[in-house]
Short mmCIF file of C-alpha atoms in Angstrom, two decimals:
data_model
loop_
_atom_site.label_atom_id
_atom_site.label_comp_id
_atom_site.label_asym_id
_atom_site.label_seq_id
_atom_site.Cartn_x
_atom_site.Cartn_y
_atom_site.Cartn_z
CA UNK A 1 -9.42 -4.08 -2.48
CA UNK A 2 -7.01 -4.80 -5.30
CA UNK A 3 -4.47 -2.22 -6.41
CA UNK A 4 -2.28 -1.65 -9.03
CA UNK A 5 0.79 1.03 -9.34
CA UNK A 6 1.12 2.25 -13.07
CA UNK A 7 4.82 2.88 -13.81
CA UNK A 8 3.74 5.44 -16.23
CA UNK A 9 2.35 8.22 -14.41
CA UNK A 10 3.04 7.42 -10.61
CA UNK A 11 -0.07 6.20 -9.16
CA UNK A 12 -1.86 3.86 -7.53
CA UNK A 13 -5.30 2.36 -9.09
CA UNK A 14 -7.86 0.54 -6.85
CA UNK A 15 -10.24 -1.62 -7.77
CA UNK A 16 -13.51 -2.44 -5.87
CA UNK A 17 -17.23 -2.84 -6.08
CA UNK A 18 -19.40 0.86 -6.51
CA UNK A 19 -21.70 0.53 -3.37
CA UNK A 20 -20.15 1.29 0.33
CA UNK A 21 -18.51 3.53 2.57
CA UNK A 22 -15.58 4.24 0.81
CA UNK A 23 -17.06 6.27 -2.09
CA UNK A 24 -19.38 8.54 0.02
CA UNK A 25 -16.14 9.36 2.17
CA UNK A 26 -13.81 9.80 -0.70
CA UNK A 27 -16.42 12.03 -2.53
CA UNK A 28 -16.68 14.32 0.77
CA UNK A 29 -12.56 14.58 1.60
CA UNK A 30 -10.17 12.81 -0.88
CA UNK A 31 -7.15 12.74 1.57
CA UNK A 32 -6.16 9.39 2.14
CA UNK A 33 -2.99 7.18 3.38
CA UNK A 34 -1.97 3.53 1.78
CA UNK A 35 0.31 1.02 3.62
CA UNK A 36 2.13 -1.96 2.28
CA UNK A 37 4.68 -4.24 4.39
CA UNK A 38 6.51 -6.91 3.44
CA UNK A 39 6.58 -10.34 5.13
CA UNK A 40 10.25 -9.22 7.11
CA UNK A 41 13.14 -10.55 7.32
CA UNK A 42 15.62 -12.12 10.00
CA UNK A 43 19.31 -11.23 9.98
CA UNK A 44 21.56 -13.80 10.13
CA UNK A 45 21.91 -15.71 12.87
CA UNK A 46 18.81 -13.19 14.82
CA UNK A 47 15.24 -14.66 15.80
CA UNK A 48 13.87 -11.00 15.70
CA UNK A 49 11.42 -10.29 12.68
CA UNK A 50 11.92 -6.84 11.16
CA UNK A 51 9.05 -5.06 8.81
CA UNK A 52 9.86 -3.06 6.36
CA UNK A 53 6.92 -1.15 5.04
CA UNK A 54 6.13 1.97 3.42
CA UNK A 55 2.93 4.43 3.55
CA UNK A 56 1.51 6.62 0.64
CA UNK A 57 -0.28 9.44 1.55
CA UNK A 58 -1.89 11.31 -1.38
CA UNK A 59 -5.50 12.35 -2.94
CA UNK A 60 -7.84 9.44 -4.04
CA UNK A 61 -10.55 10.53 -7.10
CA UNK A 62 -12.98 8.31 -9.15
CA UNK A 63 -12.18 6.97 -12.58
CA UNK A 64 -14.74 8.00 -14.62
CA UNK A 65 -12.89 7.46 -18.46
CA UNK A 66 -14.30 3.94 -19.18
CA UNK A 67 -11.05 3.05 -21.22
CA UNK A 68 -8.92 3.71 -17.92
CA UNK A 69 -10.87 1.86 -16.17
CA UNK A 70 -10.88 -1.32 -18.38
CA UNK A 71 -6.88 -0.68 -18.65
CA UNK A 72 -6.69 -0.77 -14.89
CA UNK A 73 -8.74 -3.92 -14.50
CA UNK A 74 -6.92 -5.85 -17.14
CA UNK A 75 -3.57 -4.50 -15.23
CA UNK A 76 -4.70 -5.77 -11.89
CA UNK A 77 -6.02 -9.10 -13.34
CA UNK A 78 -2.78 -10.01 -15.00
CA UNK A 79 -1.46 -9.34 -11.57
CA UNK A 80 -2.68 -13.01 -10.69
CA UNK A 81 -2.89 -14.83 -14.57
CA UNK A 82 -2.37 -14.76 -17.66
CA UNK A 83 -5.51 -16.15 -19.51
CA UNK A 84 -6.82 -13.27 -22.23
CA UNK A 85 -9.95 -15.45 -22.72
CA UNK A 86 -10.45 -15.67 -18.93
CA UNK A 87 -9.75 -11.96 -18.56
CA UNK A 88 -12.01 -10.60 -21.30
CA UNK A 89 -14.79 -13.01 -19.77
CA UNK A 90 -14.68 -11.75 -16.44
CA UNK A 91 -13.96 -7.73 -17.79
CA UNK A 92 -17.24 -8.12 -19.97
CA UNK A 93 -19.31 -9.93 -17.16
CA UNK A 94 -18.13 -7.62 -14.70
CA UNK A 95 -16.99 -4.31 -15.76
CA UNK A 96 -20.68 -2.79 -15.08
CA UNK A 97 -20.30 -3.44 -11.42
CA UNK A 98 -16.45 -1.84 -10.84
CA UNK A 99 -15.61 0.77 -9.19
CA UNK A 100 -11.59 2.17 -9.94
CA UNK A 101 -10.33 4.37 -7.88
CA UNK A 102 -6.64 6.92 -8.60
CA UNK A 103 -4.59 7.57 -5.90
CA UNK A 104 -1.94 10.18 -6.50
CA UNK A 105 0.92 10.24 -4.01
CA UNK A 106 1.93 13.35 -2.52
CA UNK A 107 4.02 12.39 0.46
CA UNK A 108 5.50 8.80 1.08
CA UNK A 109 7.49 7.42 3.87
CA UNK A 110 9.35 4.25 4.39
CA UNK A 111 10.14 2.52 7.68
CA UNK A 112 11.69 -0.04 8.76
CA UNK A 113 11.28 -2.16 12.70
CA UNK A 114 14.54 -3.70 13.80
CA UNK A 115 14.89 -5.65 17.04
CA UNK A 116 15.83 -3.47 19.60
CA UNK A 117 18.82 -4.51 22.26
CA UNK A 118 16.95 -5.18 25.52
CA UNK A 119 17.58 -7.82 27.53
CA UNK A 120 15.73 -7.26 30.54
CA UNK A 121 11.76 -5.96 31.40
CA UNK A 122 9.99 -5.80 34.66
CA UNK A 123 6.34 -6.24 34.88
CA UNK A 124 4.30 -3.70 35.36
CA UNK A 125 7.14 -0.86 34.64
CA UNK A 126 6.58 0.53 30.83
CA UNK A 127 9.58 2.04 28.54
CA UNK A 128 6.96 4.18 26.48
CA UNK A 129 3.23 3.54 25.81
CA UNK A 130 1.72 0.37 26.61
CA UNK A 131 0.34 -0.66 23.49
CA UNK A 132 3.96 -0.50 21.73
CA UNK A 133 6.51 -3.75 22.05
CA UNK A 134 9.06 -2.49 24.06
CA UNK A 135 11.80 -4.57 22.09
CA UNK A 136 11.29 -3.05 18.76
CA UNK A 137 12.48 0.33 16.95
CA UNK A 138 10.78 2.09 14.78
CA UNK A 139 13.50 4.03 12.37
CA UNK A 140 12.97 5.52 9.56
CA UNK A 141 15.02 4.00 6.35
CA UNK A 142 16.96 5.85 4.81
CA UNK A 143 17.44 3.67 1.51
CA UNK A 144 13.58 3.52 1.66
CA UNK A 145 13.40 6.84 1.89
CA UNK A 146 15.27 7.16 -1.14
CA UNK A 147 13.13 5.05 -3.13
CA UNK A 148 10.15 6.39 -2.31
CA UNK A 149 11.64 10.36 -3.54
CA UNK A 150 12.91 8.76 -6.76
CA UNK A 151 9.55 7.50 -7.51
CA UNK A 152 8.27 11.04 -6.71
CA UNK A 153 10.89 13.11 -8.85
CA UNK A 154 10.03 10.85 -11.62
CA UNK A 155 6.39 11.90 -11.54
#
């Protein structure tokens, strides 16, 4: 599913086909979370890969005004070209069959994973639960953090 964030007025748009799963839920309980992660980074001289990624939890409603709706498709194809011709084409062949979804953010979070500073594991023994890497940290981020309320104080 395609998204867009609109600067403007603080939330996310989604763009997707009108049959499916996702509209029956949404219509029965909007609450919904968002993740994005970037592709991580290595600190110098470091083979660990840390993630930084942040989560948007909010309420997610249908776009019904058709005028939204073609503003958020033309904003989420421009995303990956700039061709009007190719853009009207493709709005006025498919615009009948989108579906555009609003997500507005009420609570955001952003983490980052940084290698942790074990050196040594024994099979069989487990730090914490089983299913989580043992040399990796989950911490909050604070400058993340700080993004992520700016964007919500400006909304």
């Amino acid at each position: 599913m395609n998204h867009w964030y609109n600067e403007a007025d603080g939330k996310l748009y989604f763009h997707g086909a009108k049959p499916g799963h996702k509209l029956e839920t949404i219509k029965k309980y909007d609450k919904v979370s968002f993740c994005v992660y970037g592709s991580g980074y290595r600190d110098e001289g470091e083979w660990a890969l840390n993630i930084e990624s942040v989560v948007v939890f909010g309420r997610m409603k249908v776009v019904e005004d058709q005028d939204k709706i073609v503003e958020i498709c033309t904003s989420i194809g421009q995303k990956f070209t700039d061709d009007k011709e190719y853009l009207e084409d493709e709005l006025q062949r498919a615009l009948p069959r989108v579906l555009c979804l609003e997500l507005t953010p009420e609570h955001m979070t952003g983490k980052r994973v940084i290698d942790s500073e074990m050196q040594f594991r024994k099979d069989g023994v487990n730090m914490g639960l089983p299913m989580l890497s043992e040399y990796e940290i989950w911490r909050t981020d604070v400058d993340n953090i700080r993004a992520a309320k700016k964007v919500l104080e400006e909304l």
